[in-house]
XYZ file of C-alpha atoms in Angstrom:
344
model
C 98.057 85.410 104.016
C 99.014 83.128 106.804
C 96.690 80.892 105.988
C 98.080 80.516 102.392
C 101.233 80.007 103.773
C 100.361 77.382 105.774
C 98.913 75.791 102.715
C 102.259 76.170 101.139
C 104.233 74.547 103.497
C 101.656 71.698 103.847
C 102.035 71.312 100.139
C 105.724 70.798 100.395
C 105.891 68.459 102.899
C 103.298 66.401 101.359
C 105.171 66.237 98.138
C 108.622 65.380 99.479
C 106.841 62.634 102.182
C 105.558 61.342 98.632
C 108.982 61.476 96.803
C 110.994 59.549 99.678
C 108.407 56.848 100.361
C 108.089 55.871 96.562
C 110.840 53.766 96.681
C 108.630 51.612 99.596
C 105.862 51.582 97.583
C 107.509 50.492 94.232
C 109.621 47.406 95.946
C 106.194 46.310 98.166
C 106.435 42.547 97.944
C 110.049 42.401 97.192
C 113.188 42.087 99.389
C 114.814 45.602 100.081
C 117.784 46.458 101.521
C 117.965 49.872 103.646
C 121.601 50.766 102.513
C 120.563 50.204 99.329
C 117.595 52.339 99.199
C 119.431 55.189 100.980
C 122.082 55.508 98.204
C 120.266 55.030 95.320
C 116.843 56.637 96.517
C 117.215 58.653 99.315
C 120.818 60.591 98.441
C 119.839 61.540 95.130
C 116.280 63.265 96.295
C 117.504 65.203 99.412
C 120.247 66.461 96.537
C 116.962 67.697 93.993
C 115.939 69.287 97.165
C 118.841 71.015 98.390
C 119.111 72.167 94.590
C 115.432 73.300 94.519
C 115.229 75.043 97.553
C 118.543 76.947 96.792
C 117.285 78.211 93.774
C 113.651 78.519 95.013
C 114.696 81.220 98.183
C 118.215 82.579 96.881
C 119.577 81.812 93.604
C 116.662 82.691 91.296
C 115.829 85.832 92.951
C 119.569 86.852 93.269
C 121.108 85.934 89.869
C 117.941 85.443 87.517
C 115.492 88.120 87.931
C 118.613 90.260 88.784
C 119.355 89.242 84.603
C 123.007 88.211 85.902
C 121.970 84.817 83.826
C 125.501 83.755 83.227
C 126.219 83.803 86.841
C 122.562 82.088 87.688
C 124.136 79.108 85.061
C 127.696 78.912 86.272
C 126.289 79.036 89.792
C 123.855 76.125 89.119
C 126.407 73.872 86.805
C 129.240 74.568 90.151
C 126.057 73.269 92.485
C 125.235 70.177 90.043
C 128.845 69.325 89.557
C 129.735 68.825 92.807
C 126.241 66.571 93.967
C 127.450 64.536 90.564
C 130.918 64.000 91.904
C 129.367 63.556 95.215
C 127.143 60.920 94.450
C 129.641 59.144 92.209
C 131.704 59.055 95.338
C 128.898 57.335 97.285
C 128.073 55.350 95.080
C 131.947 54.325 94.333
C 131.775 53.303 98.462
C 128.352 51.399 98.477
C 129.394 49.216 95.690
C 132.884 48.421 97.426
C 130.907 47.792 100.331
C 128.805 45.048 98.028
C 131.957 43.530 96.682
C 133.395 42.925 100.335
C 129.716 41.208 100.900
C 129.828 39.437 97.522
C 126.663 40.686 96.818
C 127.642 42.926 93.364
C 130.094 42.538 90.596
C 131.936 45.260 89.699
C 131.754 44.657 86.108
C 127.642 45.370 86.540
C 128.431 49.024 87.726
C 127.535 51.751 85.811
C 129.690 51.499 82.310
C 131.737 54.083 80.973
C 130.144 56.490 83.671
C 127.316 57.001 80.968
C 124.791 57.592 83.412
C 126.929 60.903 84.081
C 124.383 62.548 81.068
C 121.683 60.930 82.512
C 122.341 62.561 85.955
C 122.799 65.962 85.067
C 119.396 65.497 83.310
C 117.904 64.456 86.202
C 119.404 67.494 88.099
C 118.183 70.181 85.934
C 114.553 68.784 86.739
C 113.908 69.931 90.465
C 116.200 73.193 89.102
C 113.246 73.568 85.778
C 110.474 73.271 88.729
C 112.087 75.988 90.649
C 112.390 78.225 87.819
C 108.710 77.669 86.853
C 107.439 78.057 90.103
C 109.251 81.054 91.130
C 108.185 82.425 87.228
C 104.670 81.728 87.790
C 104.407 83.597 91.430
C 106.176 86.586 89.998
C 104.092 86.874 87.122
C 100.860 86.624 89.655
C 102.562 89.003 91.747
C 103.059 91.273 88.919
C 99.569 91.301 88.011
C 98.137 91.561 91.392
C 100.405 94.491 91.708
C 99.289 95.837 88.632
C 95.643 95.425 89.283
C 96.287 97.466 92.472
C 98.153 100.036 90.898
C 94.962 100.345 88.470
C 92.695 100.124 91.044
C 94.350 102.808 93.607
C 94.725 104.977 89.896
C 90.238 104.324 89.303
C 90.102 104.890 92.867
C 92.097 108.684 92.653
C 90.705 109.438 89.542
C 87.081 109.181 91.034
C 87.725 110.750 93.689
C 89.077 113.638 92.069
C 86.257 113.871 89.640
C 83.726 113.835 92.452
C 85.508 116.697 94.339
C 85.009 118.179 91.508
C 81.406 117.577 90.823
C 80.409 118.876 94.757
C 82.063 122.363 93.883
C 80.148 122.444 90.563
C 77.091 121.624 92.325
C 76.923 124.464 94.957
C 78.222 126.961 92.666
C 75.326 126.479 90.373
C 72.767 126.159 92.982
C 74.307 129.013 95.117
C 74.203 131.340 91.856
C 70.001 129.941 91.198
C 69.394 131.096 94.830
C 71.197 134.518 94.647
C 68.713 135.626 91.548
C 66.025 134.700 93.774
C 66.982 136.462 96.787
C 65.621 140.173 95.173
C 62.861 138.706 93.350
C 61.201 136.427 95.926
C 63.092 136.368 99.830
C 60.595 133.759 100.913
C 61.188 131.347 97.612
C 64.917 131.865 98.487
C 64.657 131.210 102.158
C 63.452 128.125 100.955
C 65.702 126.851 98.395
C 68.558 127.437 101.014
C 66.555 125.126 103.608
C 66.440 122.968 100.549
C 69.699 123.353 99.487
C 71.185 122.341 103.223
C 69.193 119.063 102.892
C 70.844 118.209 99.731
C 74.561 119.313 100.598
C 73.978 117.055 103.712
C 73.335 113.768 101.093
C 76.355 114.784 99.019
C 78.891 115.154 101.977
C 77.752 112.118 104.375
C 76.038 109.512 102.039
C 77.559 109.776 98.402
C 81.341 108.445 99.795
C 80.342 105.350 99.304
C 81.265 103.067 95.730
C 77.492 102.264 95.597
C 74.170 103.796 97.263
C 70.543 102.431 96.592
C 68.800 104.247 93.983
C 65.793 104.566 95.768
C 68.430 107.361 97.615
C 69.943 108.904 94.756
C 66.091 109.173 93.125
C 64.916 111.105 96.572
C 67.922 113.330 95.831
C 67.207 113.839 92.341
C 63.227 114.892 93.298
C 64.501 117.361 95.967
C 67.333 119.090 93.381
C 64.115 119.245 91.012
C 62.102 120.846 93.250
C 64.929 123.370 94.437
C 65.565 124.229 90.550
C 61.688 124.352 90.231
C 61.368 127.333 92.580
C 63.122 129.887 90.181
C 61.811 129.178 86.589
C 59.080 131.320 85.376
C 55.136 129.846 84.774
C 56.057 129.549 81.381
C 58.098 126.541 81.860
C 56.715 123.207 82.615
C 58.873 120.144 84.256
C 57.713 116.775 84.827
C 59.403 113.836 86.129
C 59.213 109.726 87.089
C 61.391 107.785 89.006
C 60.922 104.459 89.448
C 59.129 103.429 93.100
C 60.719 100.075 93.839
C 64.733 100.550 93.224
C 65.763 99.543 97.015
C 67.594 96.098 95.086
C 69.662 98.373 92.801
C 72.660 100.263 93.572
C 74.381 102.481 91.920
C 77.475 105.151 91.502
C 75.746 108.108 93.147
C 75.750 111.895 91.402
C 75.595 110.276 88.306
C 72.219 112.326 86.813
C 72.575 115.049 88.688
C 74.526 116.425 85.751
C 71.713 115.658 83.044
C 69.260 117.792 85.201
C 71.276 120.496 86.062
C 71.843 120.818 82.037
C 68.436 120.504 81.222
C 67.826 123.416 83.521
C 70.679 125.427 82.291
C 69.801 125.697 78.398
C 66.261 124.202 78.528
C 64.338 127.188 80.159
C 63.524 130.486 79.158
C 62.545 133.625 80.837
C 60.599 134.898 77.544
C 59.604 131.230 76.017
C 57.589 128.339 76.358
C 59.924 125.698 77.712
C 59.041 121.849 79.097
C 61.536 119.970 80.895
C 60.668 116.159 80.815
C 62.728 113.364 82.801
C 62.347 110.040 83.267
C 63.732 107.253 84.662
C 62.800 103.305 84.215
C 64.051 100.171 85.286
C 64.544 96.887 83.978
C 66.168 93.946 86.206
C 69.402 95.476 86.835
C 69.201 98.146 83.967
C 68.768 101.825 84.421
C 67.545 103.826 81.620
C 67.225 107.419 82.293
C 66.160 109.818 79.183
C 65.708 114.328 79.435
C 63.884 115.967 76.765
C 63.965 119.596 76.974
C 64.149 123.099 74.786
C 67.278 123.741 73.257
C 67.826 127.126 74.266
C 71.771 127.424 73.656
C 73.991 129.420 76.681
C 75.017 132.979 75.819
C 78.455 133.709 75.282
C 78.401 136.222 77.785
C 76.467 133.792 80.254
C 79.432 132.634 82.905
C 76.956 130.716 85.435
C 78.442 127.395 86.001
C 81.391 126.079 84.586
C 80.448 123.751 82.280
C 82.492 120.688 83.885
C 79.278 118.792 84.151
C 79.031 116.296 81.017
C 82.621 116.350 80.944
C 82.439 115.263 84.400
C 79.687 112.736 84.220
C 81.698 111.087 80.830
C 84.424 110.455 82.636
C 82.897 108.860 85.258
C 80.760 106.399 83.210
C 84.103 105.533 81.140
C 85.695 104.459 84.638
C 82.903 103.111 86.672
C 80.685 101.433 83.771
C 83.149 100.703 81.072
C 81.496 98.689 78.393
C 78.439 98.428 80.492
C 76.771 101.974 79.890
C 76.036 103.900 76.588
C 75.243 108.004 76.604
C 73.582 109.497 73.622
C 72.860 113.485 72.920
C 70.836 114.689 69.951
C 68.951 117.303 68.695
C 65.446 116.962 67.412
C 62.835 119.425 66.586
C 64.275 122.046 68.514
C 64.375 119.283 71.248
C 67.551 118.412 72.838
C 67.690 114.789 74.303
C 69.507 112.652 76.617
C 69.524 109.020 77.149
C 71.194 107.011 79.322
C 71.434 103.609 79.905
C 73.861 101.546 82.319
C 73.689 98.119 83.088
C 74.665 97.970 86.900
C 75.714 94.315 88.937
């Protein structure tokens, strides 16, 4: 910021160091008298600034983007009035000043005061620039302030939906690990051990916008192998991940979703059931695709609360927007997931 400003300022200088030493450079090689170049050069520019600057810290801001536009008007036609008058008055004494030195005729003054028009044109200018400049940095503003806005609302909105996701999370795994604790101690001994490990990646490493996927894959195996410890013989999972991610980041708890579903309507206690899950890599493309049973949830069945795809839609819509697609379908008794999302 203070580096901009100093910009700024430079920029102004520069330009008004420009405007006052044009009237040097257009008489080089000619005769030039300093009196002369003061009053028709000099007066006339420090005026355009005074009436720039005026407008550029107070008037605009006060009268115009107040929309008190007939004061902002009367305001600026007082302002140009009186520099008119004012130079007309100078100009009145230089030319006397030329007649005692017999060095102007009256008669070659300006006629009629028709450059009158032609001043108040060239008064409006430095007051147009102000306007536009002062329009410009307030539309900027507006959209930087807009863009935060959005960004602070993406920002909240994730946020939430990830506090909501942890909750999800340890409520479904909590309930796996409570059937197991009758049936097999040991087994559920070990998917709390497991279970600790996994709550320790989701409360100290997934804050972050972005984490490698070569860490969000080693959190994925473990959750598989914690959900593997309370399905039956009958049911068969198999899974690959990709072994060389480390140049890829991603959103993290963004699958974890997709496997908890598959493991939520794709086993059975009574059934033959195969959970299948892959996940490939292409450049900076992630394509991750679950085949498993389609063993619809029981009415009566109230383990987790079904927040997950909701969840994990919402998310993609906000972090990958335009850069992801998600696709469900049912085929031969086959339910299947695939998702693809094109990270930077």
């Amino acid at each position: 910021m203070y580096k901009n400003n100093k910009i700024n300022i430079f920029s102004h200088l520069l330009i008004w160091f420009i405007l006052f030493s044009m009237p040097y450079v257009l008489s080089l090689g000619k005769s030039s008298d300093l009196i002369r170049t003061i009053a028709h050069f000099w007066i006339p520019i420090g005026f355009y600034a005074v009436i720039f600057y005026l407008n550029y810290f107070v008037i605009i801001d006060r009268f115009l983007f107040t929309r008190r536009t007939l004061v902002f008007i009367g305001v600026n036609m007082l302002l140009i009035t009186f520099f008119i008058i004012l130079k007309d008055q100078i100009d009145d004494s230089f030319y006397r000043e030329l007649i005692k030195k017999n060095e102007f005729n009256k008669s070659e003054g300006p006629p009629f005061r028709m450059f009158m028009y032609i001043q108040m044109l060239s008064y409006l200018a430095p007051l147009l620039f102000a306007i536009a400049i002062k329009t410009t940095q307030r539309y900027i503003k507006t959209e930087a302030d807009h863009q935060e806005a959005a960004q602070f609302k993406l920002q909240s909105e994730l946020q939430h939906l990830h506090y909501q996701l942890q909750p999800h999370f340890f409520f479904n795994s909590l309930n796996n690990i409570y059937s197991m604790v009758d049936i097999s101690p040991d087994e559920a001994k070990k998917a709390i051990h497991s279970l600790s490990k996994l709550m320790r990646y989701m409360l100290y490493e997934t804050n972050s916008e972005l984490v490698p996927l070569s860490k969000e894959t080693d959190f994925l195996k473990k959750y598989i192998d914690l959900m593997k410890l309370r399905v039956s013989e009958k049911t068969s999972v198999s899974y690959q991940f990709p072994t060389e991610a480390n140049s890829i980041q991603v959103a993290p708890l963004l699958f974890i979703s997709l496997i908890e579903n598959a493991f939520k309507h794709g086993v059975s206690a009574n059934k033959e059931s195969h959970i299948k899950i892959q996940m490939t890599t292409h450049q900076k493309t992630i394509l991750f695709s679950i085949e498993n049973q389609n063993f619809p949830k029981q009415s009566d069945d109230k383990s987790g609360s079904g927040i997950g795809l909701t969840n994990l839609e919402q998310r993609l819509k906000l972090l990958y927007p335009n850069k992801h697609t998600f696709n469900t379908l049912i085929k031969d008794d086959l339910f299947i997931v695939q998702l693809e999302i094109e990270t930077t």
